[in-house]
């Protein structure tokens, strides 16, 4: 697929921009990951990671990037016994997860609209 797309984009001064914008647009349909508190869900199949095919999956990155990752680090550390248990009810953790999901989706939507605007202008000014 990558080779076919590279051939279609051509070699003019706009080929890289076309490739980046269209590649981004092609990847949009992928389902976005959501934060959730496992303690509020009864269905453990929701913990499954489709692409990795693992039944229980927790994702996090460096805690300097997102607040949700700090929470995941703290909860994981407590669950492993490295730190004292977190003194938060599972409903409060889920409320924070919902807020993080909402902000992440809003940010993604703005990013998508920005790419759409760029692409629209790009198409309009190209002969």
C-alpha positions as MATLAB code, in Angstrom:
seq = 'XXXXXXXXXXXXXXXXXXXXXXXXXXXXXXXXXXXXXXXXXXXXXXXXXXXXXXXXXXXXXXXXXXXXXXXXXXXXXXXXXXXXXXXXXXXXXXXXXXXXXXXXXXXXXXXXXXXXXXXXXXXXXXX';
ca = [
       0.000    0.000    0.000;
       2.820    2.397    0.931;
       4.581    1.804   -2.402;
       1.370    2.364   -4.371;
       0.632    5.571   -2.505;
       4.171    6.877   -3.045;
       3.842    6.334   -6.789;
       0.500    8.156   -6.898;
       1.784   11.204   -5.025;
       4.326   12.004   -7.720;
       7.585   13.890   -7.387;
       6.610   17.566   -7.667;
       7.086   20.148   -4.925;
       3.664   19.296   -3.412;
       4.090   15.503   -3.351;
       5.235   15.351    0.279;
       2.339   17.547    1.459;
      -0.175   15.418   -0.494;
       1.297   12.255    0.981;
       1.197   13.536    4.576;
      -2.336   14.905    4.391;
      -3.832   11.906    2.613;
      -2.003    9.393    4.812;
      -3.392   11.193    7.848;
      -6.897   11.172    6.358;
      -6.642    7.438    5.541;
      -5.777    6.613    9.151;
      -8.747    8.488   10.644;
     -11.235    5.613   10.644;
      -9.150    3.760   13.245;
     -10.914    3.514   16.578;
      -9.500    5.836   19.198;
      -8.408    4.364   22.516;
     -10.405    5.393   25.562;
      -9.425    5.665   29.183;
     -11.637    3.824   31.661;
     -11.562    2.527   35.194;
     -11.668   -1.261   35.165;
     -13.525   -1.268   38.472;
     -16.669    0.205   36.896;
     -16.894   -2.299   34.017;
     -18.318   -5.776   34.401;
     -17.370   -7.008   30.927;
     -13.677   -7.991   30.932;
     -13.717   -8.420   27.147;
     -13.572   -4.616   26.988;
      -9.987   -4.837   28.320;
      -8.925   -6.716   25.148;
      -6.555   -5.060   22.669;
      -7.681   -6.005   19.162;
      -4.478   -5.318   17.199;
      -2.169   -6.944   19.763;
      -4.677   -9.716   20.535;
      -4.068   -9.644   24.271;
      -6.946  -10.159   26.721;
      -5.878   -7.564   29.318;
      -4.201   -4.415   28.128;
      -3.220   -1.158   29.788;
      -1.652    1.587   27.740;
       0.269    4.535   29.040;
       3.176    6.671   27.997;
       5.576    8.880   29.855;
       3.700   10.666   32.652;
       5.131   13.998   31.517;
       2.831   13.936   28.492;
      -0.729   13.535   29.791;
      -2.521   13.636   33.112;
      -4.228   10.318   32.354;
      -0.817    8.663   32.105;
       0.115    9.978   35.554;
      -3.038    8.369   36.941;
      -2.261    5.070   35.182;
       1.306    5.106   36.527;
       0.063    5.726   40.074;
      -2.609    3.025   39.872;
      -0.216    0.500   38.361;
       2.403    1.270   40.999;
      -0.175    0.811   43.770;
      -1.497   -2.426   42.240;
       2.054   -3.834   42.196;
       2.521   -2.881   45.850;
       5.307   -0.395   45.137;
       3.313    2.500   46.603;
       0.377    2.738   49.008;
      -3.123    2.203   47.562;
      -4.772    5.192   45.906;
      -7.442    6.718   48.142;
      -9.972    7.388   45.403;
     -13.264    5.729   44.696;
     -13.527    3.963   41.354;
     -16.335    6.342   40.330;
     -13.998    9.326   40.849;
     -11.323    7.639   38.747;
     -13.896    6.973   36.016;
     -15.022   10.614   36.150;
     -11.410   11.689   35.538;
     -11.096    9.154   32.705;
     -14.283   10.515   31.101;
     -12.920   14.068   31.309;
      -9.591   12.994   29.763;
     -11.455   11.187   26.951;
     -13.591   14.274   26.308;
     -10.556   16.572   26.087;
      -8.674   14.095   23.901;
     -11.607   13.802   21.492;
     -12.038   17.587   21.339;
      -8.339   17.989   20.590;
      -8.468   15.315   17.900;
     -11.503   16.961   16.314;
      -9.715   20.316   16.119;
      -6.706   18.584   14.577;
      -8.938   16.883   11.980;
     -10.716   20.132   11.115;
      -7.349   21.850   10.717;
      -6.180   19.113    8.334;
      -9.468   19.365    6.409;
      -9.020   23.125    6.082;
      -5.429   22.734    4.894;
      -6.446   20.061    2.392;
      -9.349   22.153    1.104;
      -7.096   25.156    0.555;
      -4.448   22.929   -1.004;
      -6.962   21.464   -3.474;
      -8.425   24.877   -4.258;
      -5.105   26.538   -5.110;
      -3.788   23.603   -7.131;
      -4.594   23.698  -10.843;
];
